[in-house]
C-alpha cells in the first residue's frame, strides 16, 4: 500500500480556482451549477473553497473508488455534522452517524422501506393527487408536488397525514424548510452572532419545539394505549431506538430527506412532459395502455432522465478521509474532504451525448454503470428511500397524466436554481383540464 501511494501524485497539483474565498462562497450560494462547471472545465477532480475546502470528484472512476470503500474509511466532517445536528434537532440522525452506530441505524430503518409497507401508500398518492387537481384550471406545480410528497412521507412515517396533529407537524416542518431554503434567512439561523438578534432564529426554535412536542405526544399516546406495530416508521423507531431524542431526529431526517428531492423531481417531470410534445405523446400512449404504472418502461426512463439532468442533490454529503487515500492518480492525505458530484457526472458528454437535452430514450438504448448514473448515491450511504421515491413518482405522474391534460401556463424556459441544500426548478404554473 505504501509503495503504491508513493508512486502517486501530490494533491497540491490538483487544479484549483484562484478566486478569493468570499467570491467563491457567493458564487457557490448564488449559482452552484456555474461554480461547479467552472472547476470541471479544468479537471475531473478539482479543489473548491466553498462550501468548505474540499475536492469535487466528477469522474465515474473517482466515484467508484469512493463508493467501494468500507464505511470506516471516512469520518464525520464536523461542521457538516453541526449543520445536520442543528437542522434535525440534535444527535441521533442517520445522516451524521458513523461507524458501528451508523450500521445499527441503517439496519433499523431498512425494514421500513420493504415493498409491503410501501403498498399502503398506493391509494393515498392517487387520492391526494386527484384531490389537488380536481376542479382546478391552473396550479403552481411545485405546490401540488409538495402537497403530494408531504402527505406521502407523513403517512409513511406516522400511518396517516389527516388529523390535527399531523397537520401541525406538516405545517411546522414546512415552515422550517422554508427558512432554510432562503439564503438570507438561513444565514440568520446558522450564524451564532446573528442568532442573538434574529427573530427568524426565535421563530425557528419555537417551530421545532412545537414539532417535537407533537411527535412526543404521539409516542406517549401510543405507549399508553399499548399500540404495537402499525406498519409505519414510527412503530419501528419506537421498538428499536434507544431514546426519544433519536426518534425525533430520525423523523425529522426522513421528512427532510424524503420530501424535497422527490417533490422537485415530480415538478421537473411535469415541466419536461409539458415542454416536449414527443415525450408527452409517447408517455400518454404507454399510460393509456392500462398497464400498471409501476411497470411502464418509458415512464421509468422519463423519471431516470429527469433525475439525470437535474439531480436534486447535485453534490453528496462530504466524505473525510481518515487514512491516506488513492483518488485517481492522487495520494490524498488523511482529513481531506471529498464531494462526489452527480450533476457533473451526469453531464459528461462522452457518457451522455448532448447532456443538456432531455432525452429519456438514452435509458432504453443503453445501460449505465452505478458510477455513471448516481442520482441516489451509492456505496454505504446510498439513498434508503429510493424505492419509495420511485414508487411515489410513478403513481403521481401516472395518475396526473391519465386523468388530466397539462400545459405550461407560460412558455418561458424554467431554470435549475439552488433550493436550500438541493437543486430545484424555478416556480412555474400549469394549466390543467380533465382529459
Ligand atoms: C427523488 C428522490 C430522492 C433522491 C434523488 C434522493 C437522493 C439521495 C442521495 C443522493 C443520498 C445519498 C447522499 C450521500 O451519499 O451523501 C440520499 C440519502 C438518503 N435519503 Fe434519499 N433521495 C430521494 C428520496 C428519499 C426518500 C423518499 C427518503 C425517505 C423517506 C430518503 C431518505 C434518505 C436518507 C435517510 C438518506 C441517508 C441514508 C444514509 O446516510 O444511509 N430519500 N438520498
mmCIF file of N, CA and C in Angstrom, residues 1 4-5 8 61 65 69 324-332:
data_model
loop_
_atom_site.group_PDB
_atom_site.id
_atom_site.type_symbol
_atom_site.label_atom_id
_atom_site.label_comp_id
_atom_site.label_asym_id
_atom_site.label_seq_id
_atom_site.Cartn_x
_atom_site.Cartn_y
_atom_site.Cartn_z
ATOM 1 N N UNK A 1 0.851 -1.214 0.000
ATOM 2 C CA UNK A 1 0.000 0.000 0.000
ATOM 3 C C UNK A 1 0.879 1.254 0.000
ATOM 4 N N UNK A 4 2.596 1.778 -3.317
ATOM 5 C CA UNK A 4 1.639 2.253 -4.305
ATOM 6 C C UNK A 4 1.383 3.745 -4.116
ATOM 7 N N UNK A 5 1.145 4.115 -2.867
ATOM 8 C CA UNK A 5 0.840 5.515 -2.601
ATOM 9 C C UNK A 5 2.015 6.417 -2.943
ATOM 10 N N UNK A 8 2.180 7.863 -6.384
ATOM 11 C CA UNK A 8 1.078 8.740 -6.773
ATOM 12 C C UNK A 8 1.484 10.208 -6.687
ATOM 13 N N UNK A 61 -14.691 6.918 -12.378
ATOM 14 C CA UNK A 61 -13.665 6.128 -11.693
ATOM 15 C C UNK A 61 -13.440 6.675 -10.270
ATOM 16 N N UNK A 65 -14.147 4.628 -6.742
ATOM 17 C CA UNK A 65 -13.184 4.463 -5.644
ATOM 18 C C UNK A 65 -13.806 4.887 -4.303
ATOM 19 N N UNK A 69 -15.238 1.935 -0.910
ATOM 20 C CA UNK A 69 -14.586 1.903 0.414
ATOM 21 C C UNK A 69 -15.543 1.458 1.515
ATOM 22 N N UNK A 324 -4.424 7.763 4.410
ATOM 23 C CA UNK A 324 -4.021 8.147 3.053
ATOM 24 C C UNK A 324 -4.945 7.439 2.063
ATOM 25 N N UNK A 325 -5.393 8.165 1.040
ATOM 26 C CA UNK A 325 -6.432 7.610 0.164
ATOM 27 C C UNK A 325 -6.090 7.885 -1.292
ATOM 28 N N UNK A 326 -6.205 6.829 -2.140
ATOM 29 C CA UNK A 326 -5.895 6.981 -3.565
ATOM 30 C C UNK A 326 -7.159 7.408 -4.307
ATOM 31 N N UNK A 327 -7.097 8.598 -4.905
ATOM 32 C CA UNK A 327 -8.203 9.056 -5.745
ATOM 33 C C UNK A 327 -7.620 9.345 -7.126
ATOM 34 N N UNK A 328 -7.983 8.528 -8.123
ATOM 35 C CA UNK A 328 -7.360 8.578 -9.451
ATOM 36 C C UNK A 328 -5.845 8.515 -9.278
ATOM 37 N N UNK A 329 -5.103 9.533 -9.767
ATOM 38 C CA UNK A 329 -3.634 9.469 -9.667
ATOM 39 C C UNK A 329 -3.105 10.158 -8.432
ATOM 40 N N UNK A 330 -3.962 10.573 -7.545
ATOM 41 C CA UNK A 330 -3.536 11.436 -6.458
ATOM 42 C C UNK A 330 -3.489 10.682 -5.137
ATOM 43 N N UNK A 331 -2.542 11.069 -4.322
ATOM 44 C CA UNK A 331 -2.486 10.487 -2.982
ATOM 45 C C UNK A 331 -3.020 11.536 -2.003
ATOM 46 N N UNK A 332 -4.238 11.317 -1.524
ATOM 47 C CA UNK A 332 -4.829 12.304 -0.618
ATOM 48 C C UNK A 332 -4.376 12.036 0.806
#
